Amino acid sequence: MPKDEEVLRALENIKLSYLEDQYGFKFEFHFKENPYFTDKVLTKTYFLSLPSGSSQEDYSFDKSEGCEIHWKENKNLTVRIETKKQRHKGTNRTRVIKRQVPQESFFTFFSPPTMPDQTDTMPLEEIQERRENLDSDFDLGEDLRTKIVPNAVGWFTGEAAADFLLEDELPEDEDYYDEDSEEDDGED
């Protein structure tokens, strides 16, 4: 996603706020002018639900809403254009068909997955896939809220990335230990 990197260089700030009228939180991604879209701010909101009589730790993900990105002409990073030639059988004339095909991009974050109101006629596999996509979307929002935004300076300087990699990539092996911890070697 090299094109994503190019436009993410225009990212100036990420703000996190909590919703006042209900449980949830909202991200605002502030961008400088860039050659890809006209928006200065892209938003994503996560709505949470809290069953009555529950403590605040028992909240659950309800839904998320992104924003529409106003892409400049031929700059949409979430799709690629496929061209295909078709030949008419009768006239032997050729025409070119262009269609947009979704592609991976950071900016799909702003078009979150949804679950339709009626799932009665949906195949079970599709329901499960959508639920997994919803869970992944919420996990990403939670990680941004709890790990990335509060440690923004560390991420900017690279310190948080190094700590994150160390935590996630060290093998679970008895031969490895924290240098700060003391081990008892049995000798006194």
CSV table of C-alpha atoms in Angstrom, one decimal:
chain,number,residue,atom,x,y,z
A,1,MET,CA,0.0,0.0,0.0
A,2,PRO,CA,2.7,2.5,-1.0
A,3,LYS,CA,0.0,5.0,-2.2
A,4,ASP,CA,-1.5,4.9,1.3
A,5,GLU,CA,1.9,5.9,2.8
A,6,GLU,CA,2.1,8.8,0.5
A,7,VAL,CA,-1.2,10.3,1.6
A,8,LEU,CA,-0.7,9.4,5.2
A,9,ARG,CA,2.3,11.7,5.2
A,10,ALA,CA,-0.3,14.5,5.0
A,11,LEU,CA,-1.9,13.3,8.3
A,12,GLU,CA,-1.4,16.0,10.9
A,13,ASN,CA,-3.3,14.8,13.9
A,14,ILE,CA,-5.6,12.1,15.3
A,15,LYS,CA,-8.1,13.3,17.9
A,16,LEU,CA,-10.1,11.1,20.2
A,17,SER,CA,-13.3,12.2,21.9
A,18,TYR,CA,-16.0,10.5,23.8
A,19,LEU,CA,-19.6,10.8,22.9
A,20,GLU,CA,-21.7,12.9,25.2
A,21,ASP,CA,-25.2,11.5,24.5
A,22,GLN,CA,-24.4,7.8,24.6
A,23,TYR,CA,-21.5,5.3,25.1
A,24,GLY,CA,-18.9,5.4,22.4
A,25,PHE,CA,-16.0,7.3,21.0
A,26,LYS,CA,-15.0,9.2,17.9
A,27,PHE,CA,-11.8,9.6,16.0
A,28,GLU,CA,-10.9,12.6,13.9
A,29,PHE,CA,-8.1,12.2,11.4
A,30,HIS,CA,-6.8,15.7,10.4
A,31,PHE,CA,-5.1,16.0,7.1
A,32,LYS,CA,-3.1,18.7,5.2
A,33,GLU,CA,-4.1,19.4,1.7
A,34,ASN,CA,-3.1,16.4,-0.4
A,35,PRO,CA,-3.5,15.2,-4.0
A,36,TYR,CA,-5.9,12.4,-3.1
A,37,PHE,CA,-9.0,13.8,-1.4
A,38,THR,CA,-10.5,17.2,-0.6
A,39,ASP,CA,-11.5,16.5,3.0
A,40,LYS,CA,-9.5,18.1,5.8
A,41,VAL,CA,-11.0,15.8,8.5
A,42,LEU,CA,-12.0,12.1,8.2
A,43,THR,CA,-14.1,10.7,11.1
A,44,LYS,CA,-15.0,7.3,12.5
A,45,THR,CA,-17.4,6.8,15.4
A,46,TYR,CA,-17.8,3.7,17.5
A,47,PHE,CA,-21.1,3.2,19.3
A,48,LEU,CA,-21.2,1.0,22.4
A,49,SER,CA,-24.2,-0.5,24.3
A,50,LEU,CA,-24.4,-1.2,28.0
A,51,PRO,CA,-27.1,-3.6,29.1
A,52,SER,CA,-29.2,-2.2,31.9
A,53,GLY,CA,-28.0,-3.0,35.4
A,54,SER,CA,-24.4,-3.6,34.1
A,55,SER,CA,-21.2,-2.0,35.1
A,56,GLN,CA,-19.3,0.2,32.7
A,57,GLU,CA,-16.8,-2.5,32.1
A,58,ASP,CA,-19.6,-4.7,30.5
A,59,TYR,CA,-20.1,-2.5,27.4
A,60,SER,CA,-20.3,-4.2,24.1
A,61,PHE,CA,-19.7,-3.0,20.5
A,62,ASP,CA,-22.9,-1.9,18.8
A,63,LYS,CA,-21.9,-0.4,15.5
A,64,SER,CA,-19.5,2.0,13.9
A,65,GLU,CA,-20.0,4.7,11.4
A,66,GLY,CA,-17.3,6.1,9.0
A,67,CYS,CA,-17.5,9.1,6.8
A,68,GLU,CA,-17.6,9.5,3.0
A,69,ILE,CA,-14.2,10.4,1.6
A,70,HIS,CA,-14.4,12.9,-1.3
A,71,TRP,CA,-11.7,11.5,-3.6
A,72,LYS,CA,-10.2,13.6,-6.3
A,73,GLU,CA,-10.6,12.3,-9.8
A,74,ASN,CA,-8.9,8.9,-10.3
A,75,LYS,CA,-7.3,9.0,-6.9
A,76,ASN,CA,-9.6,6.7,-4.9
A,77,LEU,CA,-7.1,4.3,-3.1
A,78,THR,CA,-9.9,1.9,-2.0
A,79,VAL,CA,-10.5,0.7,-5.5
A,80,ARG,CA,-8.6,-0.2,-8.6
A,81,ILE,CA,-9.9,0.1,-12.2
A,82,GLU,CA,-10.0,-3.1,-14.2
A,83,THR,CA,-10.3,-2.8,-18.0
A,84,LYS,CA,-11.6,-5.6,-20.1
A,85,LYS,CA,-12.2,-5.8,-23.8
A,86,GLN,CA,-15.4,-7.3,-25.1
A,87,ARG,CA,-16.1,-8.2,-28.7
A,88,HIS,CA,-19.6,-8.2,-30.1
A,89,LYS,CA,-20.4,-11.5,-31.8
A,90,GLY,CA,-22.5,-10.1,-34.6
A,91,THR,CA,-20.6,-7.0,-35.6
A,92,ASN,CA,-17.2,-8.0,-34.4
A,93,ARG,CA,-16.8,-4.6,-32.9
A,94,THR,CA,-14.7,-4.2,-29.7
A,95,ARG,CA,-15.6,-2.2,-26.7
A,96,VAL,CA,-13.7,-1.5,-23.5
A,97,ILE,CA,-15.4,-2.1,-20.2
A,98,LYS,CA,-14.0,-0.5,-17.0
A,99,ARG,CA,-15.1,-1.5,-13.6
A,100,GLN,CA,-14.0,-0.6,-10.1
A,101,VAL,CA,-12.7,-3.5,-8.0
A,102,PRO,CA,-12.2,-3.1,-4.2
A,103,GLN,CA,-8.6,-3.2,-3.0
A,104,GLU,CA,-6.9,-3.1,0.4
A,105,SER,CA,-6.2,0.3,1.8
A,106,PHE,CA,-6.0,2.0,5.1
A,107,PHE,CA,-8.9,4.2,4.0
A,108,THR,CA,-11.4,1.3,3.9
A,109,PHE,CA,-11.3,1.9,7.7
A,110,PHE,CA,-13.7,4.8,7.1
A,111,SER,CA,-16.3,2.4,5.4
A,112,PRO,CA,-16.9,0.0,8.2
A,113,PRO,CA,-18.6,-3.4,7.8
A,114,THR,CA,-22.3,-3.6,8.6
A,115,MET,CA,-24.7,-6.3,9.6
A,116,PRO,CA,-28.1,-6.2,7.8
A,117,ASP,CA,-31.2,-6.1,9.9
A,118,GLN,CA,-32.6,-9.3,8.4
A,119,THR,CA,-30.1,-12.2,8.4
A,120,ASP,CA,-32.8,-14.9,8.0
A,121,THR,CA,-32.0,-15.5,4.4
A,122,MET,CA,-28.3,-15.1,4.6
A,123,PRO,CA,-26.0,-18.2,4.5
A,124,LEU,CA,-24.5,-18.9,7.9
A,125,GLU,CA,-20.9,-18.5,6.5
A,126,GLU,CA,-21.7,-15.0,5.4
A,127,ILE,CA,-23.2,-14.1,8.8
A,128,GLN,CA,-20.1,-15.4,10.5
A,129,GLU,CA,-17.8,-13.6,8.1
A,130,ARG,CA,-19.6,-10.3,8.7
A,131,ARG,CA,-19.5,-10.8,12.5
A,132,GLU,CA,-15.7,-11.5,12.3
A,133,ASN,CA,-15.3,-8.3,10.2
A,134,LEU,CA,-17.3,-6.3,12.7
A,135,ASP,CA,-15.3,-7.7,15.6
A,136,SER,CA,-12.0,-6.9,13.8
A,137,ASP,CA,-13.2,-3.4,13.1
A,138,PHE,CA,-14.0,-2.9,16.8
A,139,ASP,CA,-10.7,-4.4,17.9
A,140,LEU,CA,-8.9,-2.0,15.6
A,141,GLY,CA,-10.9,0.9,17.1
A,142,GLU,CA,-10.1,-0.3,20.7
A,143,ASP,CA,-6.4,-0.6,19.9
A,144,LEU,CA,-6.4,2.9,18.4
A,145,ARG,CA,-8.2,4.2,21.5
A,146,THR,CA,-6.2,2.4,24.2
A,147,LYS,CA,-2.7,1.9,22.6
A,148,ILE,CA,-2.0,4.3,19.8
A,149,VAL,CA,-3.6,7.6,20.6
A,150,PRO,CA,-2.5,7.7,24.3
A,151,ASN,CA,1.1,6.9,23.2
A,152,ALA,CA,1.2,9.2,20.1
A,153,VAL,CA,4.5,10.8,20.9
A,154,GLY,CA,6.1,7.4,21.4
A,155,TRP,CA,4.7,6.1,18.1
A,156,PHE,CA,5.9,9.3,16.4
A,157,THR,CA,9.5,8.9,17.7
A,158,GLY,CA,9.5,5.1,17.1
A,159,GLU,CA,9.9,4.2,20.8
A,160,ALA,CA,6.4,2.7,21.0
A,161,ALA,CA,6.9,0.6,17.9
A,162,ALA,CA,10.0,-0.9,19.3
A,163,ASP,CA,8.3,-1.7,22.6
A,164,PHE,CA,5.3,-3.1,20.7
A,165,LEU,CA,7.5,-5.3,18.5
A,166,LEU,CA,9.5,-6.6,21.5
A,167,GLU,CA,6.3,-7.5,23.4
A,168,ASP,CA,4.7,-9.3,20.4
A,169,GLU,CA,7.7,-11.0,18.8
A,170,LEU,CA,9.7,-12.4,21.6
A,171,PRO,CA,9.4,-16.2,21.6
A,172,GLU,CA,7.7,-17.7,24.6
A,173,ASP,CA,10.8,-19.6,25.7
A,174,GLU,CA,12.4,-20.3,29.1
A,175,ASP,CA,15.7,-19.2,27.8
A,176,TYR,CA,14.5,-15.6,27.5
A,177,TYR,CA,13.9,-13.3,30.4
A,178,ASP,CA,13.6,-9.6,31.1
A,179,GLU,CA,16.9,-8.0,31.9
A,180,ASP,CA,15.3,-5.9,34.6
A,181,SER,CA,14.1,-9.0,36.5
A,182,GLU,CA,16.5,-10.9,38.8
A,183,GLU,CA,16.8,-14.6,38.5
A,184,ASP,CA,17.7,-16.8,41.4
A,185,ASP,CA,20.5,-19.1,40.2
A,186,GLY,CA,20.5,-21.0,43.4
A,187,GLU,CA,23.9,-19.7,44.7
A,188,ASP,CA,24.1,-17.6,47.8
